[in-house]
XYZ file of N, CA, C and O in Angstrom:
468
model
N -8.190 -2.288 43.952
C -7.168 -3.277 43.643
C -6.582 -3.010 42.257
O -7.034 -2.131 41.534
N -5.584 -3.786 41.887
C -4.874 -3.517 40.631
C -5.742 -3.776 39.399
O -5.606 -3.086 38.386
N -6.629 -4.765 39.457
C -7.507 -5.038 38.315
C -8.408 -3.829 38.047
O -8.543 -3.377 36.904
N -9.012 -3.289 39.095
C -9.894 -2.119 38.947
C -9.107 -0.899 38.468
O -9.590 -0.132 37.645
N -7.903 -0.735 38.981
C -7.046 0.379 38.552
C -6.732 0.245 37.063
O -6.760 1.224 36.318
N -6.448 -0.977 36.630
C -6.170 -1.216 35.215
C -7.379 -0.929 34.337
O -7.257 -0.313 33.277
N -8.539 -1.379 34.758
C -9.772 -1.117 33.999
C -10.035 0.386 33.908
O -10.378 0.900 32.846
N -9.876 1.081 35.030
C -10.094 2.530 35.050
C -9.092 3.225 34.132
O -9.460 4.106 33.343
N -7.828 2.810 34.189
C -6.783 3.423 33.363
C -7.089 3.238 31.882
O -6.949 4.174 31.087
N -7.494 2.039 31.510
C -7.816 1.766 30.107
C -9.036 2.568 29.665
O -9.097 3.034 28.525
N -9.991 2.751 30.557
C -11.175 3.565 30.245
C -10.756 5.017 30.002
O -11.169 5.633 29.013
N -9.926 5.560 30.879
C -9.450 6.946 30.721
C -8.700 7.095 29.399
O -8.935 8.041 28.638
N -7.816 6.160 29.108
C -7.022 6.236 27.884
C -7.912 6.075 26.654
O -7.693 6.743 25.642
N -8.923 5.222 26.727
C -9.816 5.064 25.569
C -10.556 6.372 25.279
O -10.723 6.742 24.114
N -10.962 7.087 26.306
C -11.605 8.389 26.096
C -10.604 9.383 25.500
O -10.915 10.101 24.547
N -9.412 9.412 26.045
C -8.337 10.276 25.534
C -8.119 10.023 24.041
O -8.062 10.960 23.234
N -8.016 8.751 23.660
C -7.765 8.411 22.263
C -8.949 8.785 21.370
O -8.761 9.280 20.256
N -10.157 8.575 21.853
C -11.332 8.942 21.055
C -11.395 10.450 20.821
O -11.736 10.891 19.718
N -11.033 11.216 21.826
C -10.998 12.678 21.669
C -9.986 13.065 20.585
O -10.201 14.017 19.834
N -8.902 12.286 20.473
C -7.880 12.551 19.454
C -8.243 11.980 18.079
O -7.461 12.089 17.141
N -9.411 11.361 17.973
C -9.872 10.877 16.681
C -9.610 9.412 16.389
O -9.791 8.959 15.260
N -9.198 8.655 17.392
C -8.987 7.220 17.205
C -10.312 6.478 17.371
O -11.155 6.875 18.163
N -10.443 5.381 16.651
C -11.593 4.497 16.777
C -11.150 3.277 17.584
O -10.138 2.647 17.261
N -11.893 2.937 18.627
C -11.568 1.778 19.453
C -12.068 0.528 18.732
O -13.252 0.391 18.462
N -11.158 -0.397 18.425
C -11.525 -1.652 17.768
C -11.656 -2.798 18.760
O -12.487 -3.688 18.585
N -10.827 -2.782 19.800
C -10.856 -3.872 20.772
C -10.270 -3.395 22.093
O -9.306 -2.624 22.111
N -10.857 -3.867 23.173
C -10.323 -3.619 24.516
C -9.950 -4.963 25.109
O -10.706 -5.929 24.999
N -8.774 -5.014 25.724
C -8.296 -6.234 26.380
C -8.371 -7.452 25.467
O -9.002 -8.449 25.797
N -7.725 -7.347 24.330
C -7.661 -8.472 23.396
C -6.738 -9.520 24.001
O -5.536 -9.325 24.108
N -7.328 -10.656 24.432
C -6.577 -11.694 25.148
C -6.313 -12.894 24.257
O -7.195 -13.343 23.534
N -5.082 -13.395 24.350
C -4.695 -14.616 23.658
C -3.867 -15.458 24.632
O -3.491 -14.981 25.712
N -3.538 -16.661 24.225
C -2.653 -17.501 25.040
C -1.246 -16.917 25.101
O -0.491 -17.192 26.022
N -0.900 -16.131 24.102
C 0.456 -15.586 24.010
C 0.625 -14.234 24.681
O 1.746 -13.792 24.914
N -0.471 -13.556 24.951
C -0.378 -12.239 25.563
C -1.670 -11.470 25.405
O -2.648 -11.981 24.852
N -1.671 -10.266 25.913
C -2.850 -9.407 25.889
C -2.462 -8.030 25.382
O -1.361 -7.543 25.637
N -3.393 -7.430 24.661
C -3.215 -6.043 24.218
C -4.303 -5.238 24.905
O -5.496 -5.565 24.819
N -3.907 -4.168 25.595
C -4.884 -3.374 26.333
C -5.924 -2.759 25.402
O -7.117 -2.881 25.645
N -5.459 -2.078 24.354
C -6.368 -1.437 23.402
C -5.835 -1.615 21.982
O -4.629 -1.489 21.756
N -6.749 -1.893 21.077
C -6.421 -1.883 19.651
C -7.277 -0.774 19.060
O -8.504 -0.783 19.202
N -6.624 0.200 18.452
C -7.329 1.371 17.933
C -6.897 1.632 16.498
O -5.899 1.080 16.024
N -7.654 2.478 15.852
C -7.348 2.832 14.464
C -7.527 4.331 14.297
O -8.470 4.927 14.817
N -6.601 4.914 13.565
C -6.742 6.312 13.160
C -6.323 6.384 11.701
O -5.194 6.009 11.359
N -7.253 6.819 10.881
C -7.059 6.822 9.432
C -6.713 5.408 9.003
O -7.468 4.491 9.253
N -5.568 5.204 8.379
C -5.232 3.868 7.883
C -4.215 3.151 8.762
O -3.610 2.173 8.351
N -4.021 3.610 9.997
C -3.024 3.012 10.880
C -3.708 2.248 12.013
O -4.578 2.775 12.703
N -3.284 1.002 12.178
C -3.735 0.155 13.270
C -2.725 0.312 14.398
O -1.512 0.198 14.178
N -3.215 0.615 15.611
C -2.317 0.899 16.731
C -2.624 -0.059 17.880
O -3.766 -0.167 18.316
N -1.570 -0.733 18.349
C -1.669 -1.618 19.504
C -1.130 -0.832 20.698
O 0.019 -0.395 20.695
N -1.985 -0.641 21.713
C -1.664 0.276 22.811
C -1.498 -0.487 24.124
O -2.373 -1.253 24.529
N -0.382 -0.242 24.781
C -0.140 -0.739 26.130
C -0.355 0.429 27.087
O 0.212 1.513 26.908
N -1.198 0.225 28.099
C -1.526 1.269 29.075
C -0.861 0.921 30.402
O -0.987 -0.207 30.889
N -0.159 1.885 30.973
C 0.474 1.684 32.272
C 0.124 2.856 33.176
O 0.187 4.010 32.773
N -0.230 2.552 34.419
C -0.552 3.568 35.409
C 0.353 3.348 36.613
O 0.287 2.315 37.273
N 1.214 4.318 36.865
C 2.144 4.242 37.985
C 2.260 5.618 38.636
O 1.763 6.613 38.125
N 2.962 5.673 39.745
C 3.134 6.943 40.453
C 3.972 7.944 39.674
O 3.741 9.144 39.732
N 4.956 7.434 38.939
C 5.818 8.336 38.179
C 5.907 7.863 36.732
O 5.651 6.693 36.428
N 6.297 8.768 35.857
C 6.453 8.435 34.449
C 7.527 7.372 34.267
O 7.340 6.404 33.519
N 8.640 7.498 34.956
C 9.715 6.508 34.798
C 9.280 5.128 35.262
O 9.640 4.123 34.653
N 8.485 5.062 36.336
C 7.959 3.768 36.779
C 7.050 3.158 35.720
O 7.105 1.961 35.453
N 6.201 3.982 35.127
C 5.259 3.488 34.113
C 5.994 2.970 32.887
O 5.687 1.900 32.359
N 6.974 3.714 32.427
C 7.697 3.317 31.222
C 8.664 2.166 31.487
O 8.915 1.347 30.605
N 9.155 2.084 32.704
C 10.119 1.046 33.050
C 9.562 -0.363 33.028
O 10.314 -1.326 32.869
N 8.261 -0.512 33.157
C 7.678 -1.858 33.191
C 7.358 -2.403 31.803
O 6.964 -3.550 31.668
N 7.534 -1.592 30.772
C 7.314 -2.077 29.405
C 8.658 -2.573 28.870
O 9.292 -1.956 28.033
N 9.061 -3.717 29.401
C 10.357 -4.289 29.040
C 10.238 -5.169 27.798
O 9.169 -5.293 27.204
N 11.344 -5.798 27.419
C 11.368 -6.637 26.223
C 10.350 -7.774 26.289
O 9.722 -8.108 25.296
N 10.211 -8.355 27.446
C 9.257 -9.461 27.614
C 7.828 -8.981 27.368
O 7.048 -9.637 26.672
N 7.483 -7.840 27.933
C 6.160 -7.254 27.720
C 5.964 -6.926 26.247
O 4.911 -7.206 25.661
N 6.969 -6.335 25.626
C 6.890 -5.997 24.206
C 6.677 -7.246 23.360
O 5.854 -7.246 22.438
N 7.379 -8.324 23.679
C 7.235 -9.560 22.915
C 5.821 -10.114 23.040
O 5.237 -10.568 22.059
N 5.253 -10.068 24.235
C 3.873 -10.529 24.438
C 2.900 -9.711 23.597
O 1.984 -10.253 22.981
N 3.111 -8.411 23.542
C 2.221 -7.538 22.770
C 2.357 -7.837 21.278
O 1.356 -7.937 20.559
N 3.583 -7.998 20.804
C 3.808 -8.308 19.389
C 3.154 -9.640 19.030
O 2.484 -9.762 17.999
N 3.329 -10.654 19.875
C 2.722 -11.958 19.602
C 1.194 -11.862 19.549
O 0.557 -12.444 18.667
N 0.619 -11.130 20.476
C -0.839 -10.952 20.479
C -1.282 -10.149 19.259
O -2.330 -10.433 18.670
N -0.484 -9.172 18.862
C -0.823 -8.361 17.677
C -0.852 -9.227 16.426
O -1.729 -9.060 15.562
N 0.093 -10.152 16.306
C 0.097 -11.070 15.164
C -1.193 -11.873 15.116
O -1.781 -12.070 14.044
N -1.648 -12.336 16.271
C -2.902 -13.093 16.315
C -4.102 -12.209 15.996
O -5.045 -12.646 15.333
N -4.061 -10.961 16.446
C -5.155 -10.039 16.127
C -5.267 -9.875 14.620
O -6.355 -9.941 14.053
N -4.136 -9.663 13.963
C -4.135 -9.471 12.513
C -4.607 -10.745 11.799
O -5.342 -10.669 10.813
N -4.230 -11.913 12.316
C -4.706 -13.174 11.732
C -6.225 -13.302 11.842
O -6.882 -13.769 10.921
N -6.762 -12.887 12.992
C -8.209 -12.988 13.205
C -8.984 -11.898 12.470
O -10.170 -12.031 12.235
N -8.312 -10.816 12.154
C -8.925 -9.668 11.478
C -8.066 -9.299 10.274
O -7.398 -8.262 10.279
N -8.063 -10.126 9.232
C -7.131 -9.916 8.113
C -7.277 -8.567 7.420
O -6.292 -8.006 6.947
N -8.463 -8.018 7.364
C -8.615 -6.712 6.709
C -7.879 -5.629 7.486
O -7.399 -4.661 6.917
N -7.771 -5.799 8.804
C -7.053 -4.825 9.622
C -5.550 -4.891 9.332
O -4.843 -3.926 9.467
N -5.060 -6.055 8.937
C -3.635 -6.229 8.707
C -3.122 -5.517 7.476
O -1.923 -5.365 7.301
N -4.017 -5.065 6.628
C -3.576 -4.389 5.406
C -3.197 -2.935 5.676
O -2.667 -2.270 4.825
N -3.507 -2.445 6.811
C -3.148 -1.074 7.169
C -1.724 -1.056 7.715
O -1.172 -2.064 8.101
N -1.178 0.146 7.828
C 0.069 0.284 8.565
C -0.232 0.021 10.032
O -1.387 0.052 10.448
N 0.787 -0.271 10.816
C 0.541 -0.493 12.236
C 1.708 0.042 13.050
O 2.798 0.286 12.529
N 1.447 0.211 14.340
C 2.497 0.640 15.252
C 2.135 0.210 16.671
O 1.000 -0.174 16.946
N 3.126 0.295 17.551
C 2.950 -0.054 18.954
C 3.176 1.206 19.788
O 4.253 1.797 19.741
N 2.152 1.606 20.526
C 2.230 2.788 21.380
C 2.176 2.378 22.842
O 1.586 1.347 23.188
N 2.758 3.206 23.691
C 2.614 3.073 25.135
C 2.024 4.377 25.633
O 2.477 5.460 25.263
N 0.979 4.242 26.461
C 0.401 5.434 27.082
C 0.504 5.262 28.591
O 0.000 4.287 29.152
N 1.211 6.193 29.205
C 1.441 6.151 30.645
C 0.555 7.174 31.334
O 0.476 8.328 30.903
N -0.109 6.719 32.379
C -0.815 7.612 33.297
C 0.043 7.674 34.561
O 0.475 6.634 35.062
N 0.282 8.869 35.058
C 1.128 9.006 36.242
C 0.738 10.268 36.993
O 0.062 11.142 36.460
N 1.127 10.332 38.244
C 0.835 11.494 39.098
C -0.621 11.917 38.989
O -0.942 13.078 38.739
N -1.504 10.969 39.147
C -2.930 11.273 39.029
C -3.396 11.104 37.608
O -3.520 9.995 37.127
N -3.602 12.221 36.911
C -4.123 12.149 35.548
C -3.179 12.715 34.484
O -3.621 13.143 33.440
N -1.890 12.712 34.755
C -0.941 13.116 33.719
C -0.845 11.997 32.692
O -0.800 10.825 33.047
N -0.821 12.367 31.417
C -0.792 11.389 30.335
C 0.437 11.628 29.475
O 0.726 12.757 29.094
N 1.147 10.554 29.161
C 2.267 10.616 28.218
C 2.021 9.552 27.162
O 1.961 8.372 27.468
N 1.830 9.995 25.919
C 1.540 9.105 24.797
C 2.806 8.972 23.965
O 3.249 9.928 23.350
N 3.373 7.778 23.950
C 4.591 7.539 23.190
C 4.226 6.723 21.960
O 3.905 5.535 22.055
N 4.210 7.397 20.825
C 3.899 6.744 19.562
C 5.133 5.994 19.070
O 6.258 6.458 19.270
N 4.910 4.854 18.442
C 6.037 4.025 17.979
C 7.021 3.746 19.109
O 8.232 3.873 18.940
N 6.498 3.358 20.256
C 7.340 3.128 21.434
C 8.351 2.019 21.202
O 9.451 2.040 21.767
N 7.996 1.064 20.379
C 8.905 -0.008 19.994
C 8.386 -0.597 18.697
O 7.276 -0.316 18.283
N 9.231 -1.402 18.057
C 8.751 -2.099 16.878
C 9.192 -3.551 16.931
O 10.072 -3.913 17.720
N 8.575 -4.335 16.123
C 8.786 -5.784 16.159
C 10.256 -6.155 15.958
O 10.784 -7.018 16.644
N 10.939 -5.472 15.073
C 12.329 -5.841 14.759
C 13.269 -5.573 15.926
O 14.310 -6.206 16.049
N 12.911 -4.655 16.829
C 13.760 -4.346 17.968
C 13.806 -5.471 18.994
O 14.738 -5.572 19.771
N 12.781 -6.331 19.000
C 12.706 -7.337 20.057
C 12.929 -8.744 19.569
O 12.874 -9.688 20.327
N 13.171 -8.928 18.297
C 13.401 -10.280 17.772
C 14.830 -10.728 18.032
O 15.723 -9.989 18.198
């Protein structure tokens, strides 16, 4: 089902990110305002990651619309409030798409807060 597919996708992406030197800080950070699939850190940058698994790359990227971005930004604000030391780092919003089986596309700085306000 879709829940299991999502859990598996996030697990695959978390391994991918760890291999690239990222530290996993939180998985499925849930708030009333939204959810962040993964919160990771590399050096001094805090990264909020949205994971999408679809049949094609365009399908995966197409579902990260303005509404989804706003939910992620709102949840990120709450994460920083709950973890103030994390907020002192630089931050960015990434999208990682899994498609056609195990193809991975990592889009760094996929969007920023000012683009959706």
